Short mmCIF file of C-alpha atoms and ligand atoms in Angstrom, two decimals:
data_model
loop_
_atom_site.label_atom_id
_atom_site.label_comp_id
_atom_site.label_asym_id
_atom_site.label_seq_id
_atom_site.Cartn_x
_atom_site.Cartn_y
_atom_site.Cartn_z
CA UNK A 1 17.87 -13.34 8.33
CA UNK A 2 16.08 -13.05 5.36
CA UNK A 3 12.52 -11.02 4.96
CA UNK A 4 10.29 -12.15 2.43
CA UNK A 5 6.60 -10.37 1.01
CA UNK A 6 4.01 -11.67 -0.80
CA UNK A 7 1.15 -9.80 -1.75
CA UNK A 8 -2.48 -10.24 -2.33
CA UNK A 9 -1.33 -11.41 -5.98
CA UNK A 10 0.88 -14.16 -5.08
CA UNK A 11 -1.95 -15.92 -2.93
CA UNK A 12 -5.23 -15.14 -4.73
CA UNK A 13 -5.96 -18.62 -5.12
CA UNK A 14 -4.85 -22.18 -3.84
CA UNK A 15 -2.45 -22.08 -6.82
CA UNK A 16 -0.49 -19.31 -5.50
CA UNK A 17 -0.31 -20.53 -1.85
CA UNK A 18 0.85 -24.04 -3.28
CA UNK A 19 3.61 -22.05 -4.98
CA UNK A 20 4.22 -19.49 -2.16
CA UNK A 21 5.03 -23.13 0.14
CA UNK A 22 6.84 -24.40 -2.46
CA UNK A 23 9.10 -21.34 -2.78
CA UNK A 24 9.46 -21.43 0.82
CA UNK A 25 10.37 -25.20 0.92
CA UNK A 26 13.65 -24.43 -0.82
CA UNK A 27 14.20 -22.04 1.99
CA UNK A 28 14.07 -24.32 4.92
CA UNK A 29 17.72 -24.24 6.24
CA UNK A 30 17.62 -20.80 6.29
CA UNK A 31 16.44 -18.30 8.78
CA UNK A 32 12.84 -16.35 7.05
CA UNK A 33 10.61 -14.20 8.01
CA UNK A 34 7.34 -13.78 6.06
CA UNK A 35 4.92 -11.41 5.01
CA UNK A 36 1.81 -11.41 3.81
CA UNK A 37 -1.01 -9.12 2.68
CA UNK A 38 -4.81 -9.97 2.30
CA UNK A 39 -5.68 -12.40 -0.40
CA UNK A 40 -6.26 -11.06 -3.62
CA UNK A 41 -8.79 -7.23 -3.47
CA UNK A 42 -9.93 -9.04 -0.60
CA UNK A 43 -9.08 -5.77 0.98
CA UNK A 44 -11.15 -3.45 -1.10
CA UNK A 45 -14.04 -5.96 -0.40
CA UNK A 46 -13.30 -5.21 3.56
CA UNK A 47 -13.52 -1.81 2.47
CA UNK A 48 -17.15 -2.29 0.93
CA UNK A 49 -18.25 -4.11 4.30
CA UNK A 50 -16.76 -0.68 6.13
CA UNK A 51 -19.00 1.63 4.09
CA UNK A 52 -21.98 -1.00 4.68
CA UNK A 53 -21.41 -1.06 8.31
CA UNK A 54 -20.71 2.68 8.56
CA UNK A 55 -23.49 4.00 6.32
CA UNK A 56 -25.99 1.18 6.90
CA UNK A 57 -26.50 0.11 3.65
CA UNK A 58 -28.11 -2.87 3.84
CA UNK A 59 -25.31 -4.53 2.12
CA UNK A 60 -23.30 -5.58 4.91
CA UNK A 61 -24.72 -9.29 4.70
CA UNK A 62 -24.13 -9.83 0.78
CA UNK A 63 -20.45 -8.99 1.12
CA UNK A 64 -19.57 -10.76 3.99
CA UNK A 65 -21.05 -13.62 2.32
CA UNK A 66 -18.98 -13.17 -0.39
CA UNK A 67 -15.81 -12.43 1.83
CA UNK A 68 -16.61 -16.10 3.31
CA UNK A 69 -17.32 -17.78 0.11
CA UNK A 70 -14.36 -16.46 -1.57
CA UNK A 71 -11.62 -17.54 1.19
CA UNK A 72 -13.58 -20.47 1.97
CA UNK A 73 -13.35 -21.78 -1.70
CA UNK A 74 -9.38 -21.35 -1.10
CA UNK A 75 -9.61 -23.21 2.32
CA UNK A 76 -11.64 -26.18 0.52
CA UNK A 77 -9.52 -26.35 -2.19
CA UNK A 78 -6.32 -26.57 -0.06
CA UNK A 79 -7.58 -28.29 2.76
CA UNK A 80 -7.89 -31.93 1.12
CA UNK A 81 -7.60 -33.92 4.56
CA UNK A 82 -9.67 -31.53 6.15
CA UNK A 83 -7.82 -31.12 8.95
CA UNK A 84 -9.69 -28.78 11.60
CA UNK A 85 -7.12 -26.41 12.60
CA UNK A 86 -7.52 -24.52 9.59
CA UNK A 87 -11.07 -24.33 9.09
CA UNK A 88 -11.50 -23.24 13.35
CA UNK A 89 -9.38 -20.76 13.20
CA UNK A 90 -10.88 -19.12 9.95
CA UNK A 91 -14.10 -19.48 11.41
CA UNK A 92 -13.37 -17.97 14.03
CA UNK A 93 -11.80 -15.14 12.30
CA UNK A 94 -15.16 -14.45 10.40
CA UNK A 95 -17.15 -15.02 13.79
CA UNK A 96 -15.37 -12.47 15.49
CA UNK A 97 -15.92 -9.90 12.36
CA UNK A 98 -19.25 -10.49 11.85
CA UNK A 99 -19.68 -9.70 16.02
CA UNK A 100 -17.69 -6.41 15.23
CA UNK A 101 -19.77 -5.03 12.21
CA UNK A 102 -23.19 -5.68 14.65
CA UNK A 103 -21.48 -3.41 17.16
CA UNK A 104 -22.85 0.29 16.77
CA UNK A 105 -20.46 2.43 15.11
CA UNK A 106 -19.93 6.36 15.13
CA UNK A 107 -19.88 7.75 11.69
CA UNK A 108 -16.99 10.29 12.97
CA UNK A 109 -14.85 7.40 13.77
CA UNK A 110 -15.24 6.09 10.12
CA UNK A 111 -11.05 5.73 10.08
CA UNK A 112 -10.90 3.87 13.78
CA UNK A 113 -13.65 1.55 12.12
CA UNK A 114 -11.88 0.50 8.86
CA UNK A 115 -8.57 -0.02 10.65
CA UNK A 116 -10.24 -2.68 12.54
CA UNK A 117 -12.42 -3.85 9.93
CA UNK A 118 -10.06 -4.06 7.42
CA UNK A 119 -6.97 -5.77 9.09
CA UNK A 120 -9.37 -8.88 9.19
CA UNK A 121 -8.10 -9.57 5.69
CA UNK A 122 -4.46 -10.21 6.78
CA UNK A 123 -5.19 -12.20 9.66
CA UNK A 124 -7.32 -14.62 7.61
CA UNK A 125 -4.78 -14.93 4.54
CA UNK A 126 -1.82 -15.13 7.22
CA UNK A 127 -3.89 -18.22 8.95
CA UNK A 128 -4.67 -20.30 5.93
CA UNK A 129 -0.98 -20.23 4.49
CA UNK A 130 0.52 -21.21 7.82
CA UNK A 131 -1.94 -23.91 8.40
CA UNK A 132 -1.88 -25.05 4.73
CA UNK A 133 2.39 -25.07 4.91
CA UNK A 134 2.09 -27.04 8.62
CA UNK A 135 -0.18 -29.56 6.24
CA UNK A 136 2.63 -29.97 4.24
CA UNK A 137 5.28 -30.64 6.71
CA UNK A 138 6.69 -26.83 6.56
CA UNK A 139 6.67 -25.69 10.19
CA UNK A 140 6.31 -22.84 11.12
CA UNK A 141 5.24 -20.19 13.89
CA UNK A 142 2.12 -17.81 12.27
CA UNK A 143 2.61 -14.83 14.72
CA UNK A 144 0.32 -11.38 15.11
CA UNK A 145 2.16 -8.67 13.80
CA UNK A 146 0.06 -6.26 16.00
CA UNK A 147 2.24 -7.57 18.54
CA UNK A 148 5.21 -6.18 17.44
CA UNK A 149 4.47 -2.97 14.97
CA UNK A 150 3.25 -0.42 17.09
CA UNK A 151 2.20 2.94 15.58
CA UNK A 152 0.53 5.76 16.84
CA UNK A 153 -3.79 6.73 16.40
CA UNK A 154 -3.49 8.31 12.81
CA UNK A 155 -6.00 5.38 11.48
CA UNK A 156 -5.18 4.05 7.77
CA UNK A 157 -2.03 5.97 7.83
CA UNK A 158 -0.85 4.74 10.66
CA UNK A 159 3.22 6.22 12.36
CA UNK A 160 5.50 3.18 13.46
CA UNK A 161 6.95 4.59 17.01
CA UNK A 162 10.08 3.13 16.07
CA UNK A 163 11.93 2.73 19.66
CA UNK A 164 8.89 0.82 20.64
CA UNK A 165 8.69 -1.34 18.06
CA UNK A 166 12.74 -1.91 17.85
CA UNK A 167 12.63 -2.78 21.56
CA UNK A 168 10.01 -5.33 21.36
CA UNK A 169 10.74 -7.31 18.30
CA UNK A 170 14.44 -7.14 20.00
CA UNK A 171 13.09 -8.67 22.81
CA UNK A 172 10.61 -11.19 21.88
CA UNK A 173 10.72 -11.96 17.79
CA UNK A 174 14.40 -12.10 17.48
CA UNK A 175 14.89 -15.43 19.47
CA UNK A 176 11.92 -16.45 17.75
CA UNK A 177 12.30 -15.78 14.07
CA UNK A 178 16.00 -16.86 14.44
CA UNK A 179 14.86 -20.50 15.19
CA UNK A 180 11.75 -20.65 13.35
CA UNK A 181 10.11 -19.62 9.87
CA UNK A 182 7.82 -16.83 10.85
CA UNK A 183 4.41 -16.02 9.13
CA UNK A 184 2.79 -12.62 10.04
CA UNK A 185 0.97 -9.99 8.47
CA UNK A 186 1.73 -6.97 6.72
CA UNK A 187 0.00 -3.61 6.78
CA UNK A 188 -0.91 -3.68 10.33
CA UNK A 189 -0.34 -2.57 13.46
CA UNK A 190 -1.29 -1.36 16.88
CA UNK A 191 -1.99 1.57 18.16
CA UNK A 192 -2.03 3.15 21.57
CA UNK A 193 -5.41 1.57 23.11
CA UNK A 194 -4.68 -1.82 21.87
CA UNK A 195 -6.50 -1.30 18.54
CA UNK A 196 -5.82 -2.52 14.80
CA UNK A 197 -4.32 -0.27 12.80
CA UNK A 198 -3.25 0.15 9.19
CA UNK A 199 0.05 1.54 7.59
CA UNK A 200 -1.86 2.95 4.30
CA UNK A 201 -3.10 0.84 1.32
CA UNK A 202 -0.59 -1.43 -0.59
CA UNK A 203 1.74 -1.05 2.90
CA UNK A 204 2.68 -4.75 3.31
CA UNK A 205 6.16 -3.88 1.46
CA UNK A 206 6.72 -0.75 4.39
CA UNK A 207 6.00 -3.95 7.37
CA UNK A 208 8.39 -5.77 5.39
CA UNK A 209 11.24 -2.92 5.87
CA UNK A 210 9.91 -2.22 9.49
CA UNK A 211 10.63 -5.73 10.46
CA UNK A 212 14.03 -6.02 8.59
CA UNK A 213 14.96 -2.56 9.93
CA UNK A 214 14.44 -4.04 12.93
CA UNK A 215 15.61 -7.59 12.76
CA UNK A 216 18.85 -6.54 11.00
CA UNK A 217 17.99 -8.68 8.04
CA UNK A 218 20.81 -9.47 5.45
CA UNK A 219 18.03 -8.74 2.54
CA UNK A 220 14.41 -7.96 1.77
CA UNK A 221 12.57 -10.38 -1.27
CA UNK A 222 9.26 -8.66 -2.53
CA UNK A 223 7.95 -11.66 -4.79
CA UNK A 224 5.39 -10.13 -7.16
CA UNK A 225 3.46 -11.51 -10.42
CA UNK A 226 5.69 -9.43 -12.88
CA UNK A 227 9.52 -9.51 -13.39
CA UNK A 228 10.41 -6.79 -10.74
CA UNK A 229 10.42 -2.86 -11.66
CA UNK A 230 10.21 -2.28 -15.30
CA UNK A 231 10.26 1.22 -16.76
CA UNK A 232 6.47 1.58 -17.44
CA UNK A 233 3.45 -0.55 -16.79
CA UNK A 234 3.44 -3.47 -19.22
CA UNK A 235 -0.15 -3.72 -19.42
CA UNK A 236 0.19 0.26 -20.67
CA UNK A 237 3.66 0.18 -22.47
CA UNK A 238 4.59 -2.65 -25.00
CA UNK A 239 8.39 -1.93 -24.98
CA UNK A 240 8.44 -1.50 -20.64
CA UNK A 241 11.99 -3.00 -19.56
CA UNK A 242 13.25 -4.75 -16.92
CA UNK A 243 15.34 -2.27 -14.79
CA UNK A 244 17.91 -4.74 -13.07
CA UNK A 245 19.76 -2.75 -10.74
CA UNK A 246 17.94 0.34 -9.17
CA UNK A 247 19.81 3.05 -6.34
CA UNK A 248 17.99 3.47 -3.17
CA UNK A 249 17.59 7.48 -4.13
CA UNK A 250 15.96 6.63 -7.55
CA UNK A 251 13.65 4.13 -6.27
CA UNK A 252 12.42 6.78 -3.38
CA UNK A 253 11.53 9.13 -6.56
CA UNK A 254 9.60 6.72 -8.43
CA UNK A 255 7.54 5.22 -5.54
CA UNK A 256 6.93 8.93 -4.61
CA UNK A 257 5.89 9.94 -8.17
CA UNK A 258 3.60 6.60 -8.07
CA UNK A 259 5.28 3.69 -9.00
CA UNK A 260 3.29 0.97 -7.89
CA UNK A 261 5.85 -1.14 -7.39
CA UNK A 262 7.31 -0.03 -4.25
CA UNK A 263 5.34 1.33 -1.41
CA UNK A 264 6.79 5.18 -0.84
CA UNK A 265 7.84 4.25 2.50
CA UNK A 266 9.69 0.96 2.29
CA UNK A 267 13.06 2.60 0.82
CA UNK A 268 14.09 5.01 3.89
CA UNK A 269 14.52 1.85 6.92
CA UNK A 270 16.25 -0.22 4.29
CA UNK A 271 18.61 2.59 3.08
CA UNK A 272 19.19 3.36 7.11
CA UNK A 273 21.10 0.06 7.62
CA UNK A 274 22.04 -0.51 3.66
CA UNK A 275 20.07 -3.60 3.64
CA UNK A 276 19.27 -4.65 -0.31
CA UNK A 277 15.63 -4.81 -1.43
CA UNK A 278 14.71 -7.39 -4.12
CA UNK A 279 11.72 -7.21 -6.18
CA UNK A 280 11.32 -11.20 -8.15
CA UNK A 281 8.93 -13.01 -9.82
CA UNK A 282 7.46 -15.94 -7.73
CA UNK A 283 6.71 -17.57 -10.97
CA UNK A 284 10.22 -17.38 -11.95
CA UNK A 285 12.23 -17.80 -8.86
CA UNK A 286 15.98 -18.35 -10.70
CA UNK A 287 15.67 -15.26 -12.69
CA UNK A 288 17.08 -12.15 -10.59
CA UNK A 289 14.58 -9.63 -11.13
CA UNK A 290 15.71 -6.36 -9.62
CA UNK A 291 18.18 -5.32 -6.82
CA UNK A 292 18.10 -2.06 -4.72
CA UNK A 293 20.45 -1.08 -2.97
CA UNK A 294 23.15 1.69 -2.54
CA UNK A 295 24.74 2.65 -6.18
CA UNK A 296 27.08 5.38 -7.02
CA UNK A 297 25.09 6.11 -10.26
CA UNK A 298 21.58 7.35 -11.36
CA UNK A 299 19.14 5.59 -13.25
CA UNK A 300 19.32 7.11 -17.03
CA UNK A 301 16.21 5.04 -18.49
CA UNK A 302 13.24 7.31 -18.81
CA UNK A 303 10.36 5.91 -16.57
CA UNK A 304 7.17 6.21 -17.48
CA UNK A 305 4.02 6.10 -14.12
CA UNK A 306 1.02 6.48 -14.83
CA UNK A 307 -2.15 7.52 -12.57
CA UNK A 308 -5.64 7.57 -13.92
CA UNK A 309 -8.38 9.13 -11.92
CA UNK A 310 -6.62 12.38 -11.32
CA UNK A 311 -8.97 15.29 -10.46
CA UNK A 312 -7.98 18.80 -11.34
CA UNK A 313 -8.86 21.86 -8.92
CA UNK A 314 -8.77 25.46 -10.08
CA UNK A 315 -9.29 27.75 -7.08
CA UNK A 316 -9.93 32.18 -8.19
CA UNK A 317 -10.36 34.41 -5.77
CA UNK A 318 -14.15 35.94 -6.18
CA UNK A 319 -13.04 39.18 -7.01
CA UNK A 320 -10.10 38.64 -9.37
CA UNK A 321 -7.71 40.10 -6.31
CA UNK A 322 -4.38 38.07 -5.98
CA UNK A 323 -3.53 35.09 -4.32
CA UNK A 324 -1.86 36.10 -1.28
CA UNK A 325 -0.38 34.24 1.44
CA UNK A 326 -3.12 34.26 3.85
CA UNK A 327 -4.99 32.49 0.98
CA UNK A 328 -2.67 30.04 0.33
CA UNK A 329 -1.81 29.77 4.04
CA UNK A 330 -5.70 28.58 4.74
CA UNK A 331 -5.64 26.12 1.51
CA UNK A 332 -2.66 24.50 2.61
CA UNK A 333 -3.81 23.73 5.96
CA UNK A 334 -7.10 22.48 4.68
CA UNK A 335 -5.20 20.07 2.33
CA UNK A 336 -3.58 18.41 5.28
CA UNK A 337 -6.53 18.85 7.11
CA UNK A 338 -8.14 16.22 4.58
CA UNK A 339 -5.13 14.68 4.08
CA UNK A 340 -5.11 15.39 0.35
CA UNK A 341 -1.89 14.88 -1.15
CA UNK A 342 -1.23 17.21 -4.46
CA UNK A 343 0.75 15.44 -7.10
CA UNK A 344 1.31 18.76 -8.85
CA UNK A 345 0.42 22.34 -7.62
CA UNK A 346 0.59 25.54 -9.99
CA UNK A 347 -0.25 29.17 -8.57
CA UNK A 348 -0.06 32.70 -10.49
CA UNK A 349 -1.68 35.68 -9.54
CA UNK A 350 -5.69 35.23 -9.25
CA UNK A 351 -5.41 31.70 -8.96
CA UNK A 352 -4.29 28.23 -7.80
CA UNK A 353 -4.24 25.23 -8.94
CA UNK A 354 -3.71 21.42 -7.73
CA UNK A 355 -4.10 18.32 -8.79
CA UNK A 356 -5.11 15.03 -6.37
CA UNK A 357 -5.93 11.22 -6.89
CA UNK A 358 -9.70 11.44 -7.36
CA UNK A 359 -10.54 9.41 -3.59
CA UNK A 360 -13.88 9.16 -1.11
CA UNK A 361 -15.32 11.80 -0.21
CA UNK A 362 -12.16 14.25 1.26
CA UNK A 363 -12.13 16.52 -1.88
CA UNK A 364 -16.18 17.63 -1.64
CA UNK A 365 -15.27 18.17 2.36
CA UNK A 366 -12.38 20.06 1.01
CA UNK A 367 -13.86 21.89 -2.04
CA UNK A 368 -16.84 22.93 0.35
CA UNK A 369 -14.97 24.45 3.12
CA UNK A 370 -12.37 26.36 0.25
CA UNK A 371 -16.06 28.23 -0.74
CA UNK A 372 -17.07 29.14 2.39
CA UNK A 373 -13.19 31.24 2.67
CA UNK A 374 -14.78 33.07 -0.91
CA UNK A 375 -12.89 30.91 -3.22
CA UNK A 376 -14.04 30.07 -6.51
CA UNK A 377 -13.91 26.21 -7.43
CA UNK A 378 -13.81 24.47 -10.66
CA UNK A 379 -12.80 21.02 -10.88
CA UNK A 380 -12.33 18.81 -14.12
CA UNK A 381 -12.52 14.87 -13.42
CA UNK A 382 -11.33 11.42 -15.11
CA UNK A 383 -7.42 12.64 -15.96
CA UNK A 384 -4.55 10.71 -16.32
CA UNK A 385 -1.25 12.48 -14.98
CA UNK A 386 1.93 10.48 -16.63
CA UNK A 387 5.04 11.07 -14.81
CA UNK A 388 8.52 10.80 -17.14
CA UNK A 389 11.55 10.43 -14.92
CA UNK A 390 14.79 10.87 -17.02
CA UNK A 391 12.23 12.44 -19.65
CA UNK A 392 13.95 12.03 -23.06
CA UNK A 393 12.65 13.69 -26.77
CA UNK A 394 11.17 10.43 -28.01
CA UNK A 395 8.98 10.32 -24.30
CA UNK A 396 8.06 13.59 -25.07
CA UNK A 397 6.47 13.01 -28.05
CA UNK A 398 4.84 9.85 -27.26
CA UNK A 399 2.67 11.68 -24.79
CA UNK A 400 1.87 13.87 -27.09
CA UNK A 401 0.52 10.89 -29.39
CA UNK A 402 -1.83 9.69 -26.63
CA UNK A 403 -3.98 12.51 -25.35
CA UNK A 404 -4.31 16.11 -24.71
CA UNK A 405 -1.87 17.59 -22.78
CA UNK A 406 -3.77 19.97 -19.80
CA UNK A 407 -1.10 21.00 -18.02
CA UNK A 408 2.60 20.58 -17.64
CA UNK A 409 4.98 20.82 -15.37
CA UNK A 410 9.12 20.30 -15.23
CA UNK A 411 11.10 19.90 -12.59
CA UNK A 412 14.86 18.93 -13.62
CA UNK A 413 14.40 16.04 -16.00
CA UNK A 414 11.36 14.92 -14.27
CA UNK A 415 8.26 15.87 -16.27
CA UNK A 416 4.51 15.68 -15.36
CA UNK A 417 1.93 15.89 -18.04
CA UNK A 418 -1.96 15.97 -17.26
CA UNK A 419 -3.87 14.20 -19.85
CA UNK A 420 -7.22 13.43 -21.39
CA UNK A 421 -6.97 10.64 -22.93
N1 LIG B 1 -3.89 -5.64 1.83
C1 LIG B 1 -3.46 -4.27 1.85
C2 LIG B 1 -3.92 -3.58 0.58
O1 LIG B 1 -4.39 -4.25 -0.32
C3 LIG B 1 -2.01 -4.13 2.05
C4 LIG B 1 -1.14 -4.62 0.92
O2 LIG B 1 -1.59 -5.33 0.03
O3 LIG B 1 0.06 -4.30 0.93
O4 LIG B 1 -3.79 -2.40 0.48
MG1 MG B 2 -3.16 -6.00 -1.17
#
């Protein structure tokens, strides 16, 4: 069995689920399972209506408006004989959203909210494509992937509980998916009350690898808008290439140094039962695009990520004494208590420093609780950190050419620079 992704990219518009059934067409005597994230930043719209709902903003009704406008002109435009299925059950998708964003809501539970806020978007996209591919004489079985991925409470980061999960898509998807195509969602899950919930932005490519973990699949296809990994982000590099074949190891350290390409957690289940991952183009189905999978040698291309709204935190004691353990003991644990993630983290002896993607509100909760243990805070916004893996002379210098180099930091013959650009 083969699993398939598409992301928000590939179906933005009707044009991309036309091509996403046409792909699929050529795939008919073979056994696929499909999934598919929210259409186009349809998700970060969901995530405006959360902060409406939750903070009352008086927005709420504008953006569902445009949440219904913008899948609706997709629905319209695909939906020429206007059959009803398609149109009843989106409707009743947005009926049963707009009922949930009425309910009251509990600030504190801002990350139970958005899980089941949020996962509207993959229901809805998941809908019209199997409807629009029934139109066109594809069948198929659209299934709830809440069903079958169950996590555990941790809302928008979200734990599979694997034997679960193995057990019941064992059970009850298997026979399923082995007779029919399957259409689900990415993303999302359910946790232990029965409730939506999400695996972490951009985590439609870690469903993917839960389900072929699961399934056994022979491969995993992530079609995308661009080639498959390149070495740097085209739209910021003009020379990025096209890295063809990619080990399982290497492609772990580049999703984990940011990568967008990957999700950081769709690597380990694949590389647990050796199943390949390939990233293609949907435009350009023939071409081969890149292949991960187990190789017996490194990458030696330097690779080039890039993260832009990087926020540096300097933490000094009050009274110029050292940073001892019980200091960093306390910051650590507030870290995870906020979940902030450091990309880089530099100590001496009066202070410490880390830097963190720039997100919500979690760093003023954090930086206000590090002053009340007598820290000093200083934090300098709007930096880009670029990540060289297999750093080389001539990627050394480039940074150099493009901003100010902050800080640095070199581990092996990975190299992090902070920059203001
Ligand atoms: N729709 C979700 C997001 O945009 C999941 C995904 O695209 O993988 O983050
Ligand atoms: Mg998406």
């Amino acid at each position: 069995m083969k699993i398939f992704k598409f992301g928000g990219a590939s179906v933005k518009d009707a044009t991309g689920v036309r091509n996403v059934a046409a792909l699929l067409s050529q795939y008919q005597q073979e056994q696929v399972l499909v999934v598919i994230s929210a259409m186009g930043k349809s998700t970060n719209l969901l995530e405006k209506i959360v902060n409406a709902c939750v903070h009352k903003t008086g927005e709420l009704n504008h953006y569902l408006q445009e949440l219904r406008a913008y899948h609706y002109a997709i629905v319209d435009e695909l939906n020429t004989s206007k059959a009803s299925a398609m149109v009843n059950d989106i409707e009743n998708l947005f009926l049963e959203l707009e009922c949930l964003v009425e309910t009251p809501v509990n600030i504190e539970e801002y990350d139970f909210i958005y899980d089941q806020i949020v996962s509207f978007g993959e229901m809805i996209s998941t809908k019209i494509v199997s409807h629009y591919l029934l139109n066109q004489g594809i069948k198929n079985q659209w299934i709830d992937s809440r069903n079958f991925i169950i996590t555990d409470d941790r809302y928008r980061d979200a734990r599979i509980q694997w034997n679960e999960t193995e057990q019941i898509i064992t059970k009850r998807l298997k026979p399923l998916a082995e007779r029919n195509l399957v259409i689900t969602q990415g993303f999302i899950g359910r946790g232990p009350v029965n409730e939506s919930t999400t695996l972490g932005r951009e985590g439609s490519d870690y469903s993917a690898a839960v389900f072929a973990y699961c399934l056994d699949a022979t491969s995993v296809t992530i079609w995308k808008d661009v080639a498959g990994v390149m070495n740097a982000d085209p739209k910021k590099m003009d020379n990025a290439e096209l890295i063809q074949e990619l080990g399982y190891s290497d492609a772990i350290e580049l999703a984990y140094y940011g990568a967008s390409v990957i999700h950081p957690k769709t690597i380990q289940p694949l590389m647990a039962k050796n199943i390949p991952l390939h990233v293609k183009s949907f435009l350009n189905p023939q071409d081969d695009g890149t292949t991960v999978s187990r190789l017996s040698h490194k990458l030696s291309v330097p690779c080039y990520i890039f993260k832009t709204d990087q926020v540096l935190v300097e933490l000094k004691t009050k009274d110029f004494t050292f940073i001892v353990e019980q200091n960093l003991e306390q910051i650590f644990s507030l870290l995870a208590k906020y979940k902030v993630r450091c990309n880089i983290i530099q100590n001496s002896a009066i202070s410490f420093s880390f830097v963190a993607d720039n997100k919500e509100n979690k760093l003023e909760k954090l930086l206000a609780e590090l002053v009340t243990l007598g820290l000093e805070t200083k934090t300098t916004e709007a930096l880009e950190l670029i990540t060289i893996y297999n750093a080389n002379n001539a990627s050394i210098q480039y940074v150099g050419s493009i901003g100010n180099i902050i800080l640095e930091q070199k581990n092996g013959n990975t190299i992090h620079y902070l920059i203001n650009r």
